[in-house]
Each structure stands twice: as structure tokens, then as C-alpha cells.
Coordinates of C-alpha atoms in Angstrom, one line a residue:
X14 CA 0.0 0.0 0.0
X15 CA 1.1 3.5 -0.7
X16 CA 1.6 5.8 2.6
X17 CA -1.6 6.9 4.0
X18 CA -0.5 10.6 3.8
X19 CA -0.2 10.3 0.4
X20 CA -3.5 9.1 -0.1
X21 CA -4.5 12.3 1.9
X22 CA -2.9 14.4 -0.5
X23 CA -4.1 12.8 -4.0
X24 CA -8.0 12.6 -2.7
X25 CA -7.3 16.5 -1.7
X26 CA -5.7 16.8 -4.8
X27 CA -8.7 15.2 -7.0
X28 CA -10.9 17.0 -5.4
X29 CA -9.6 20.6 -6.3
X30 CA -9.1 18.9 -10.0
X31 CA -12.5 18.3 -10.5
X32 CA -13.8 20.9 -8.6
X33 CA -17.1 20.6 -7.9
X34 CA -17.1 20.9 -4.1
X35 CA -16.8 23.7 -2.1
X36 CA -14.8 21.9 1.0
X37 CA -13.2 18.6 1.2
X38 CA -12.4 16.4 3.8
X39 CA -10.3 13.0 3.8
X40 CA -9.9 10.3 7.1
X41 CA -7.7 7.8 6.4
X42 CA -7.2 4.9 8.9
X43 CA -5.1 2.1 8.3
X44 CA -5.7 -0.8 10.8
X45 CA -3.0 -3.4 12.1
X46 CA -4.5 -6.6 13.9
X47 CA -3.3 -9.4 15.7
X48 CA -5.4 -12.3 17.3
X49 CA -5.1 -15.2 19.4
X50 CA -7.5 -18.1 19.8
X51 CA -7.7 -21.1 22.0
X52 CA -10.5 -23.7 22.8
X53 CA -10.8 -26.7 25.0
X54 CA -7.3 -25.9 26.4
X55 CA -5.2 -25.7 23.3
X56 CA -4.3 -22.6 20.9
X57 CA -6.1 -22.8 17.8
X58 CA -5.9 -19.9 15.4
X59 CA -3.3 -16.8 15.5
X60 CA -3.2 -14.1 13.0
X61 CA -2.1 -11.1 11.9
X62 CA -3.9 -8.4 8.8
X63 CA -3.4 -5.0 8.1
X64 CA -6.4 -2.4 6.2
X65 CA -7.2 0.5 5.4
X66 CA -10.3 2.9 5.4
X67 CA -10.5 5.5 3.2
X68 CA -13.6 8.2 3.6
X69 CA -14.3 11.3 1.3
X70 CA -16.6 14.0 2.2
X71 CA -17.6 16.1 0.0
X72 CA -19.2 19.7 1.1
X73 CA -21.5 22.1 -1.5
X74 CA -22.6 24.9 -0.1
X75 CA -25.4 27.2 -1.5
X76 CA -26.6 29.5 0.0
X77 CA -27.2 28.9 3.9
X78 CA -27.3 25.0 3.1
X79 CA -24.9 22.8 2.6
X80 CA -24.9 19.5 0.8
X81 CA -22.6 16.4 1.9
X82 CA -21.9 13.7 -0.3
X83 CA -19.7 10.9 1.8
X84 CA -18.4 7.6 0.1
X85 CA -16.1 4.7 1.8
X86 CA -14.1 2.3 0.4
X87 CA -11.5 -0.3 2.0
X88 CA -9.8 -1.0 -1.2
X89 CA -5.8 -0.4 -1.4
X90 CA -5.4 0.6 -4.8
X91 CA -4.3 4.6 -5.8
X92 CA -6.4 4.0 -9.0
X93 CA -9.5 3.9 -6.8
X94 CA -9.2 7.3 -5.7
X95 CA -10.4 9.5 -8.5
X96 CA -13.8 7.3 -8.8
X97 CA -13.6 7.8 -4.9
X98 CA -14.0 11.1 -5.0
X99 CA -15.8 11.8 -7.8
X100 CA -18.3 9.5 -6.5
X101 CA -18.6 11.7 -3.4
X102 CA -19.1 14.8 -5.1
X103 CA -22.2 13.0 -7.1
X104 CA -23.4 12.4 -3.7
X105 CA -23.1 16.1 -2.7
X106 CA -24.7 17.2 -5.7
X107 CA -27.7 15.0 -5.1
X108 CA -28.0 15.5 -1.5
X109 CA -30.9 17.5 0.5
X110 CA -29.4 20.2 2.7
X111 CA -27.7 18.9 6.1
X112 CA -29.3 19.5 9.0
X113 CA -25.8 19.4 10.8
X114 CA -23.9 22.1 8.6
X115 CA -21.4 24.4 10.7
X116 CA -18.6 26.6 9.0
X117 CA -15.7 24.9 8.1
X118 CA -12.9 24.4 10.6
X119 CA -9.6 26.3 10.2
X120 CA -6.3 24.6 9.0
X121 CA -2.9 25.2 10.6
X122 CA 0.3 23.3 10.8
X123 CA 0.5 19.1 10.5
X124 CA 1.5 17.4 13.6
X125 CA 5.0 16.6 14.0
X126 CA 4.3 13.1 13.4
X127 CA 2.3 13.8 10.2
X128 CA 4.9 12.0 8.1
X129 CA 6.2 9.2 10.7
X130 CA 5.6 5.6 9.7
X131 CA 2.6 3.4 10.6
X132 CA 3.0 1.1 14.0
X133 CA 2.4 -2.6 13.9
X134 CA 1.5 -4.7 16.1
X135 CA 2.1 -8.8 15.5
X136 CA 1.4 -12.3 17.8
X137 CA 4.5 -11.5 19.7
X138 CA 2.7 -9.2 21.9
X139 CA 0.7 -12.1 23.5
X140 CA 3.5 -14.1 24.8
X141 CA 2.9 -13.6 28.3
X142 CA -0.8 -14.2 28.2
X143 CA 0.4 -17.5 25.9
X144 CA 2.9 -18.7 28.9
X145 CA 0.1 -18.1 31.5
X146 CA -2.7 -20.3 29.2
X147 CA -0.2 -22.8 28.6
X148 CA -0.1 -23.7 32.2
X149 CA -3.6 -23.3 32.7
X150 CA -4.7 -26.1 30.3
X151 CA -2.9 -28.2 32.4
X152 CA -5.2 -27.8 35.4
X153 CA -8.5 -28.9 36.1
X154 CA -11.1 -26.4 34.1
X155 CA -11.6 -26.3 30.3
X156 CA -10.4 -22.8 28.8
X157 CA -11.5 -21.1 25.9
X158 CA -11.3 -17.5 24.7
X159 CA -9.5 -15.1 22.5
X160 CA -7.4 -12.0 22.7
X161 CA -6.9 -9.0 20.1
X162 CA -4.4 -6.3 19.6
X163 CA -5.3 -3.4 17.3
X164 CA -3.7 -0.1 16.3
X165 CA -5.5 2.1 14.3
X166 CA -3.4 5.1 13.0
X167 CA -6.2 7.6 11.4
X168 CA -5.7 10.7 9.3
X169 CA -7.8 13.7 9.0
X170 CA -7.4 16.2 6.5
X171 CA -9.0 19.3 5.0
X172 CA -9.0 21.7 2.1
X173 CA -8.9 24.2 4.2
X174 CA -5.7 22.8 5.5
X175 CA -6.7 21.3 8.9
X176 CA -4.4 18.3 9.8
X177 CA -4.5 15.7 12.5
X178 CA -3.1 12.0 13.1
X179 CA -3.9 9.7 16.0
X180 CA -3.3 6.3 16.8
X181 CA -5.8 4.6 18.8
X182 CA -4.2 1.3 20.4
X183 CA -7.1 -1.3 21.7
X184 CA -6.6 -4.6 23.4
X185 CA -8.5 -7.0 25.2
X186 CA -8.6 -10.8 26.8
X187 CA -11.5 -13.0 27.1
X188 CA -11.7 -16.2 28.8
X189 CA -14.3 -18.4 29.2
X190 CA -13.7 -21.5 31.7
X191 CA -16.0 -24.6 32.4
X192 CA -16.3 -27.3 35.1
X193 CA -18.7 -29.4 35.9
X194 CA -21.2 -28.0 33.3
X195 CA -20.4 -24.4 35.1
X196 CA -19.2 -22.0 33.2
X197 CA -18.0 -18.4 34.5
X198 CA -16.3 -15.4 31.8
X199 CA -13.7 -12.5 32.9
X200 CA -12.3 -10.1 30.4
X201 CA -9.5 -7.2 30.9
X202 CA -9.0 -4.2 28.5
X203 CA -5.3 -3.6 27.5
X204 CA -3.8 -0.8 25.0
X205 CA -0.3 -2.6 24.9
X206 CA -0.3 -6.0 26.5
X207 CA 2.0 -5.2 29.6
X208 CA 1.0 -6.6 32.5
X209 CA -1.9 -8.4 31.7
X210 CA -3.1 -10.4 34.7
X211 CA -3.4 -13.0 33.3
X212 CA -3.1 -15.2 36.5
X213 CA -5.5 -13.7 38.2
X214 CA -8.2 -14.1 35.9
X215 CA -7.7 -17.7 35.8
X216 CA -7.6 -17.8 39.6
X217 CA -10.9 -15.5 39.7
X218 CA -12.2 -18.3 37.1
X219 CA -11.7 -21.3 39.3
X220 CA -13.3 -19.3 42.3
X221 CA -16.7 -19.0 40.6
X222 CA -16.2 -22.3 39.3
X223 CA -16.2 -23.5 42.7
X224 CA -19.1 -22.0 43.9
X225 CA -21.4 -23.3 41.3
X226 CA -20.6 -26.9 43.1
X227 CA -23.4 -26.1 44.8
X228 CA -27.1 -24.6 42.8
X229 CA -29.9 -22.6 43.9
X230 CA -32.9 -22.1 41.6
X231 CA -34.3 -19.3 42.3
X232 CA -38.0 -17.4 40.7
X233 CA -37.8 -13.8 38.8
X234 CA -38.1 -11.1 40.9
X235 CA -36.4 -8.0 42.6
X236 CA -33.7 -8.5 44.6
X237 CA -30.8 -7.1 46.4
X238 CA -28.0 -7.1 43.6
X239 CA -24.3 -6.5 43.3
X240 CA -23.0 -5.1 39.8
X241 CA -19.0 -5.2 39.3
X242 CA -17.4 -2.7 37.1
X243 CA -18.0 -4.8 33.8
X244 CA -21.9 -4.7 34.0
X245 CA -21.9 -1.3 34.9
X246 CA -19.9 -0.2 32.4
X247 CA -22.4 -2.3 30.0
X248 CA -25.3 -0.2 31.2
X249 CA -23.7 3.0 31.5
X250 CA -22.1 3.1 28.0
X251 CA -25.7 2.2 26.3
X252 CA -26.8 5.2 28.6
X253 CA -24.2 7.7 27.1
X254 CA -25.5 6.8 23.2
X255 CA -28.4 8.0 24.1
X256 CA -27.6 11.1 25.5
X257 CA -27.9 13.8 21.9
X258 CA -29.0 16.9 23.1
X259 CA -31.2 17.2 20.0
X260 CA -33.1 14.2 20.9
X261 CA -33.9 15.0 24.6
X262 CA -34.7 18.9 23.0
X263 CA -37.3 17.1 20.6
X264 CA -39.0 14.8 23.4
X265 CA -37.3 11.3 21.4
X266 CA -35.0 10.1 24.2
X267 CA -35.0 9.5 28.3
X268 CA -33.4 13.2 28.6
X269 CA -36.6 14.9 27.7
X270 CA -37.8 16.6 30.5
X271 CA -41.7 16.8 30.7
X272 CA -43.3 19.5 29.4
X273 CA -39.7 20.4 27.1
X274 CA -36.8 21.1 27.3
X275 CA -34.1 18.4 29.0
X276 CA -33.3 17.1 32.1
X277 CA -30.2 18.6 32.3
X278 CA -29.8 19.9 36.1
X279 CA -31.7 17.2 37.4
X280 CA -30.4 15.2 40.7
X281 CA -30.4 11.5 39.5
X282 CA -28.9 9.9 42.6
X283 CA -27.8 10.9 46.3
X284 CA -24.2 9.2 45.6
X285 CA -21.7 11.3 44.5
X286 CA -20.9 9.9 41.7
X287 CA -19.6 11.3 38.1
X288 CA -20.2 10.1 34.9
X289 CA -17.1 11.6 32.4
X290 CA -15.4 10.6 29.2
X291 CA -12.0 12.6 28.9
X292 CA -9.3 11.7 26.2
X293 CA -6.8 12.0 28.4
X294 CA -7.6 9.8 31.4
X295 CA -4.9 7.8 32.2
X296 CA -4.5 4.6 31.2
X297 CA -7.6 5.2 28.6
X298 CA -6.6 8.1 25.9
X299 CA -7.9 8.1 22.9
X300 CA -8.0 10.4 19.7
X301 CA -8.5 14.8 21.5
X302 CA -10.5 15.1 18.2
X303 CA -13.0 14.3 16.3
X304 CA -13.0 11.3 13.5
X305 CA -16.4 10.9 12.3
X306 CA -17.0 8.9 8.9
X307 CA -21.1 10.2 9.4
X308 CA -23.0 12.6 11.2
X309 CA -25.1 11.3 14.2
X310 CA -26.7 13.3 17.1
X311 CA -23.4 12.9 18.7
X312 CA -21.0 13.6 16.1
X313 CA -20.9 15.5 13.0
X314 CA -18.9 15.1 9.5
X315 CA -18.5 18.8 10.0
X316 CA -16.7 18.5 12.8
X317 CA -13.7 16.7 11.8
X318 CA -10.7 17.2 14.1
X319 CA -12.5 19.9 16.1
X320 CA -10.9 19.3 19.7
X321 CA -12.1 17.3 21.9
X322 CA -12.3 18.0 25.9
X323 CA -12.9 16.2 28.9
X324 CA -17.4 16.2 29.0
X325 CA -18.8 15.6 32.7
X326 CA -22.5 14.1 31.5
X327 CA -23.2 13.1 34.9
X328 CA -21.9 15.4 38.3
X329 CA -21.8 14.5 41.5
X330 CA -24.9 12.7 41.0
X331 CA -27.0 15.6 38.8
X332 CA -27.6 15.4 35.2
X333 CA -24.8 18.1 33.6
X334 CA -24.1 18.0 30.1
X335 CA -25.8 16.3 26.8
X336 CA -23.8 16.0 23.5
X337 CA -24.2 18.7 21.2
X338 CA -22.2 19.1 18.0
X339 CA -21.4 22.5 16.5
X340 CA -25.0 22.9 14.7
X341 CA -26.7 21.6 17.2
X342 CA -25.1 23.6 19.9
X343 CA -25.8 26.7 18.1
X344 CA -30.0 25.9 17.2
X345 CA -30.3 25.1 21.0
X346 CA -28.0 27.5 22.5
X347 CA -26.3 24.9 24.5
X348 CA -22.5 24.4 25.1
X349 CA -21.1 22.6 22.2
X350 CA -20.0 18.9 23.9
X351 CA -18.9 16.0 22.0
X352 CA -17.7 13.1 24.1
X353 CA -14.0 11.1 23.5
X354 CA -13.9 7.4 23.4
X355 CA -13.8 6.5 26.6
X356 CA -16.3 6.3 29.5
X357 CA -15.4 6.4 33.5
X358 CA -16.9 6.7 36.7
X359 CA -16.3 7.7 40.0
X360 CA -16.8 5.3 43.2
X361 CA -16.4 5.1 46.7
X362 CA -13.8 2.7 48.6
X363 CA -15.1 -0.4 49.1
X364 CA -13.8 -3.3 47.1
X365 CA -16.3 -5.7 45.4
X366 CA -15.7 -8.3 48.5
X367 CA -16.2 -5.7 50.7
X368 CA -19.2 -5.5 49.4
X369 CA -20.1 -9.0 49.3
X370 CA -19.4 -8.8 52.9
X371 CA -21.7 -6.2 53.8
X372 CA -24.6 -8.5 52.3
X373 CA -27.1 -10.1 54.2
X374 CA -28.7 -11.9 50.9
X375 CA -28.5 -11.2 47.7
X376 CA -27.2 -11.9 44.0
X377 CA -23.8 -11.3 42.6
X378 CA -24.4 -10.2 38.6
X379 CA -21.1 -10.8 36.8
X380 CA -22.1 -10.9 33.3
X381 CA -24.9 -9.4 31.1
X382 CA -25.6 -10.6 27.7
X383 CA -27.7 -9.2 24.5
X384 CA -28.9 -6.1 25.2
X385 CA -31.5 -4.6 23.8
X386 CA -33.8 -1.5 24.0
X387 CA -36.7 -2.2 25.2
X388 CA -39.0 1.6 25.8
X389 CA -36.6 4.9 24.9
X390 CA -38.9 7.0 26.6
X391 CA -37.2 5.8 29.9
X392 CA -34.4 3.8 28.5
X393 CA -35.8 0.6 29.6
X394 CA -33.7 -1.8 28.4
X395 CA -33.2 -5.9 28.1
X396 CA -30.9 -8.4 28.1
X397 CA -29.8 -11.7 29.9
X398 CA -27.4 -12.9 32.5
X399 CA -24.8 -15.3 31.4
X400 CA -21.7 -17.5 32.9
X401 CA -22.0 -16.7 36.6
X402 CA -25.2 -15.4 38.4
X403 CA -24.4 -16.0 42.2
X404 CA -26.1 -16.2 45.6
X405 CA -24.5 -14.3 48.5
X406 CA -25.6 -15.1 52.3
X407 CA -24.4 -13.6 55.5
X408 CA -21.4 -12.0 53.5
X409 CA -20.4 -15.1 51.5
X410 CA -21.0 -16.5 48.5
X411 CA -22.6 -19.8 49.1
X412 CA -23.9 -21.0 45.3
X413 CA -24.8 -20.4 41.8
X414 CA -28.2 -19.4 40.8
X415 CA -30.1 -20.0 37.7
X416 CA -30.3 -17.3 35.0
X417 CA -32.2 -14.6 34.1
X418 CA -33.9 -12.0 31.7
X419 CA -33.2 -8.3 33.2
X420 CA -35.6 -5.3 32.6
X421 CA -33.9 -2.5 34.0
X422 CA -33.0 1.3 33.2
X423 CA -29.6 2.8 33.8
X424 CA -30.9 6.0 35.0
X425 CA -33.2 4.1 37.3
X426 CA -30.0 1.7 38.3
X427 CA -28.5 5.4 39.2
X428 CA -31.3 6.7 40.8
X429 CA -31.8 3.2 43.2
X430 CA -28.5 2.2 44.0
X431 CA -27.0 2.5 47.3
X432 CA -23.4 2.0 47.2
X433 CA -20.4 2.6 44.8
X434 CA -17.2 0.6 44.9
X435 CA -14.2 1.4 44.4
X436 CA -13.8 2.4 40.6
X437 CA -11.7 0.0 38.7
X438 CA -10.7 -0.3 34.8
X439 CA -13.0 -3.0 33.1
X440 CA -13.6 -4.5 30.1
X441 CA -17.6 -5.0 29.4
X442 CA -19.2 -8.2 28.5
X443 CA -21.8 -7.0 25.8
X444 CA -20.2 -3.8 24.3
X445 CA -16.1 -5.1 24.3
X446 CA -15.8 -5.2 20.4
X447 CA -16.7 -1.8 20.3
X448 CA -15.6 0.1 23.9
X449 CA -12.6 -1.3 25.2
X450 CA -11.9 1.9 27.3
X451 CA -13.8 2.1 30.7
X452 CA -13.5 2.8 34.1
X453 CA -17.1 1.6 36.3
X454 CA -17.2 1.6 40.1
X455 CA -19.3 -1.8 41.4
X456 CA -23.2 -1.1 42.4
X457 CA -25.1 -2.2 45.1
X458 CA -28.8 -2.3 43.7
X459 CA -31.3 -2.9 46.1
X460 CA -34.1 -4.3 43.7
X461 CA -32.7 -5.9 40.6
X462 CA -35.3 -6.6 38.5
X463 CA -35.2 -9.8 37.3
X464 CA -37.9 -10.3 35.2
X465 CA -38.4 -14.1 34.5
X466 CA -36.5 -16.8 34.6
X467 CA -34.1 -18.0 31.3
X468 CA -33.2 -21.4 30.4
X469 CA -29.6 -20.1 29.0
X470 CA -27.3 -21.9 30.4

């Protein structure tokens, strides 16, 4: 493949040839992957790919309105690039006017790095997780799982002579282990494969393995339940997609207040807790601009590599921010707010087993599965529990319990809980191919609503 600067420059370059478009902009992302399988406790697969993305976007502007013709293609070859283009001026020219138009951004200097090579990533990053498996298939549970490493260097670039590059490393572990007909998951999120704990999780494994030697069945219902950081983070993230300040200002979402307006100021929950994405959290950056392929109610084409800053949504336990692009933010008169790609939350101190302790009875949640919405008007959603719903009694966990459908809100789960944990970095069950960057304190949950009874097992 040719560089994908040059790219850059010959779609920018085609575009002021053919000139039909009053603005153009070019994202370029070229994608290295490694991955590592392994099933009843042997490797089975391991691979490595590299691709690329390349997105035009074509602006026409007349009058007040602007038109936007946008066109994708994965293919490698330079020749591609004049039908690329031209294709997205076409679409332009044949669009209706876009709700989302905002001026164009400024140009300025490249980033020093504008020019440097692309990073790869290969299967040599997993050799400690490898070592750690190897011994693990030697024991008494049955492993399976997989693990991926991805860097993903994107390029934005204007006619206007706006510049920016970002690579975005993402990384996670999965294993699933069985015993007995048990089975129980744990996942961790890594950007570079340091220090993954691998041990641990096969430790944390046998322990849940163990207490399904004894079962409970138990019927749907509400009761007192414990959330670690992955299932929060699985509700909270579904919670922040929602959260377009244009759909709470038009009644469509949870954040319409009654009567109009939003619900921005409201007190959802006495804990103090805060709900933030920030692209420099620690541990968890990601790209301090905007890369967007489309326009959403969270993101706009127009906005391409418009910084990014850290967005409280939720503040000490009130209802702070909604995300707003440029055009949105000016129609509504709001702060403009578009959030990074990342999600954390604050906690308290307690550890998850502290918690577990400070439980007279009730159910420990450790995975959800296939979530779905259910009502948008209050964010009711639906899903399942999967591998490892557990029964805690007098501070201990004494069994495994059947599973369950769920019908629960995350701003009611806010609103109800009583306690926050300790805030730890997860990886969650449902949404980990597409958010590997979070940060979710456990939940205590006095009424979980389990809503009937499932015959997953």
C-alpha cells in the first residue's frame, strides 16, 4: 500500500481537479490486527492483517445550506481514488441540505508526526498471556477465549488545511472456563499487552467455578443485587449513546424533561458519583478530536478534528451536560459537547468483596448478555445474564443461581443504587468489540429486577 499521507494528498488533490465541491475532507485509517484463539485448552488460530479505510466527504454549499456527499471504500489501490472522489461529489450534488452544517474548521500546521511511519503490532505481543494459558490447560477447568491487539493510526485532513493523526491502540482478553457444566467469563481491556493479569483471571475463574458446586434455583423477581465494574460499564455506555442533546430537546430520548426542554440539572442519585469521558484519562486516551465517517446526534462530518475536551455528563450525582455538536449547539443554544472514546466513573472505597461482605442476601451479577432497547422513553432496556449469576448469604458466597432475563434502566439503576465501589478499569461483556476503554465503580442495587426466569445456560 502507498503511505496513507499520500493518499491524503491525492483525494485533496482530485478534489480541487474536479472541482465541484466547495470543501473537502479525507480520514484515512489504516488498521493493524493481531489475534489469538484457544478452545478446549489448546491454541487454535493466531493471525495477523493489516487495512485500510478511506472516507471522502464532500461539502457544497449554497446559499445557507450545505450539501454532503460521503463515500467509503476499504480498497488499497491509488487508481481507486479519482472514482472515490468523484463518486462523493455526485453524492453532494444529489443530496438535500444537512441539518448538521457548521462553517468549516480552520487549517494550521501538520503534527510533527504527520509524516512518521505506521505502528504494527504482531502475535508477539501475546507471549505472556500464551505462557500463562499454557499452564492453565494443564489444570482442572476447560479454557477457551481469545485475545486482540489493534492499532489504528487515522488521518484527518482538509482543504482548508486542517491536519491531524492519532493512533488509537485497543486490546483485550477473554476467557471463558468450564467445570462441571459451570461455566464463568472475565475479560481485561489492555492498550499494549503489559501486564496483563493473566493469573489472576484464571484464579478469579476457578473461584466462581467453585461456587457453582453447589445450585440454587431461584424465581424472577427483585432482589438485592451486586454489579461489578463490567456490567456497569455495560449499562452506563448504552446510557451515554443516548444522551444527543437534539433528541432530549425534541421529546425522542430518556433526557426529555416533561413538558420540554431536558433534564439537564436534574439530581439523578444521592451518591456522589460522576459520569465523564475525557481523552486523556490515564491509562484510557484516545483520539483529543473528532473522527467521524457520518454525522449522528453525537458527532458531525463537520466537525472533523474539532478538539475534543474532557465532558462531565453526569456530576456529583446531577444530570450536567448532553452531547451537542457544533450545529446543534448553536440551534439550541447549548455548550457545544462532544464526548471522547472513553467512558469512567467515579466510586467510593469499598472493594467488590467488601461488598459481598456487607450483604445479608442477595445476588452477585457478573455478566450481562444481549442487550436490547426495550421503551426509549425511559431507556428501559433488556438483556440476559450469562456465565455466573451467584447467591451471596451472610457476606459469603454460598452457590450459583439460575439465570435470568433483566428489565432495567440505567438512570433508574443510578437513581436506586445505594453503594459505589471502588472504581476500577473493566472490560464490558456486551459492548467489548466496540468500547474497550472504561472505568465503572461496582453497584449495590437494592431491587434488581429480574424479570423471568431463562433457560440459558
Amino acid at each position: 500500500m502507498i503511505g496513507a499521507q499520500l493518499v491524503v494528498e491525492l483525494a485533496l488533490n482530485e478534489a480541487r481537479r474536479l472541482g465541484r465541491a466547495d470543501e473537502t475532507i479525507v480520514l484515512v485509517t489504516d488498521r493493524v490486527d493481531a489475534s489469538l484463539r484457544w478452545a478446549n485448552n489448546t491454541m487454535t488460530t493466531n493471525g495477523e492483517s493489516t487495512s485500510r479505510t478511506t472516507t471522502v466527504i464532500s461539502v457544497m454549499r449554497k446559499g445557507e445550506d450545505a450539501h454532503v456527499g460521503t463515500v467509503r471504500s476499504s480498497a488499497v489501490d491509488p487508481a481507486v481514488i479519482t472514482d472515490l472522489v468523484a463518486a462523493s461529489q455526485n453524492a453532494a450534488a444529489a443530496a438535500p441540505p444537512a441539518r448538521d452544517s457548521a462553517p468549516a474548521l480552520a487549517g494550521g500546521d501538520p503534527p510533527a508526526d504527520w509524516d512518521a511511519e505506521i505502528p504494527r503490532t504482531g502475535a508477539e505481543v501475546f507471549g505472556d498471556v500464551a505462557t500463562t494459558l499454557a499452564r492453565g490447560f494443564r489444570g482442572r477447568d476447560t479454557l477457551f477465549g481469545y485475545a486482540r491487539h489493534m492499532l489504528e493510526t487515522t488521518f484527518v485532513a482538509t482543504s482548508n488545511g486542517l491536519r491531524r493523526r492519532y493512533t488509537q491502540p485497543n486490546g483485550s482478553v477473554e476467557i471463558n472456563a468450564k467445570r462441571d457444566g459451570a461455566s464463568a467469563w472475565s475479560g481485561v481491556s489492555t492498550p499494549d499487552f503489559v501486564d496483563v493479569p493473566t493469573d489472576s483471571m484464571l484464579e478469579d475463574l476457578a473461584t466462581r467455578l467453585s461456587w457453582a458446586q453447589r445450585t440454587v434455583e431461584l424465581p424472577a423477581g427483585r432482589y438485592e443485587t451486586l454489579m461489578p465494574p463490567s456490567t456497569v460499564a455495560d449499562m452506563m455506555i448504552y446510557l451515554t449513546w443516548t444522551m444527543g442533546g437534539r433528541g432530549a430537546q425534541e421529546g425522542r430520548t430518556a433526557l426529555a424533561a416533561p413538558g420540554g426542554g431536558t433534564r439537564v440539572g436534574e439530581k439523578l442519585t444521592s451518591l456522589p458519583l460522576t459520569l465523564y469521558s475525557d481523552p486523556g484519562a490515564p491509562g484510557l486516551e484516545c483520539a483529543p478530536f473528532v473522527t467521524a465517517t457520518s454525522s449522528s446526534e453525537r458527532a458531525s462530518v463537520f466537525d472533523n478534528g474539532l478538539p475534543v475536551d474532557r465532558v462531565d455528563w453526569i456530576r456529583d450525582g446531577v444530570i450536567n451536560a448532553l452531547a451537542y455538536p457544533r450545529a446543534a449547539a448553536a440551534e439550541f443554544d447549548a455548550p457545544v459537547a462532544v464526548g471522547a472514546d472513553n467512558l469512567l466513573m467515579t466510586g467510593g472505597t469499598a472493594s467488590l468483596q467488601d461488598m459481598i461482605a456487607g450483604t445479608e442476601r442477595g445476588l452477585l451479577l457478573t455478566t450481562l448478555w444481549y442487550i436490547r432497547e426495550v421503551d426509549p422513553s425511559v431507556l428501559l432496556l433488556t438483556g440476559l445474564t450469562r456465565d455466573g449469576v451467584y447467591l451471596v448469604e451472610d457476606g459469603q458466597v454460598t452457590a450459583a443461581v439460575n439465570n435470568f432475563r433483566f428489565n432495567e434502566s440505567p438512570l433508574d439503576l443510578l437513581r436506586r443504587a445505594t453503594e459505589a465501589g471502588r472504581s476500577e478499569v473493566t472490560l464490558p461483556r456486551e459492548w467489548g468489540d466496540w468500547a474497550t476503554r472504561a472505568q465503572m465503580p461496582s453497584l449495590r442495587i437494592p431491587d434488581f429486577h429480574m424479570s423471568s426466569v431463562s433457560q440459558a445456560q
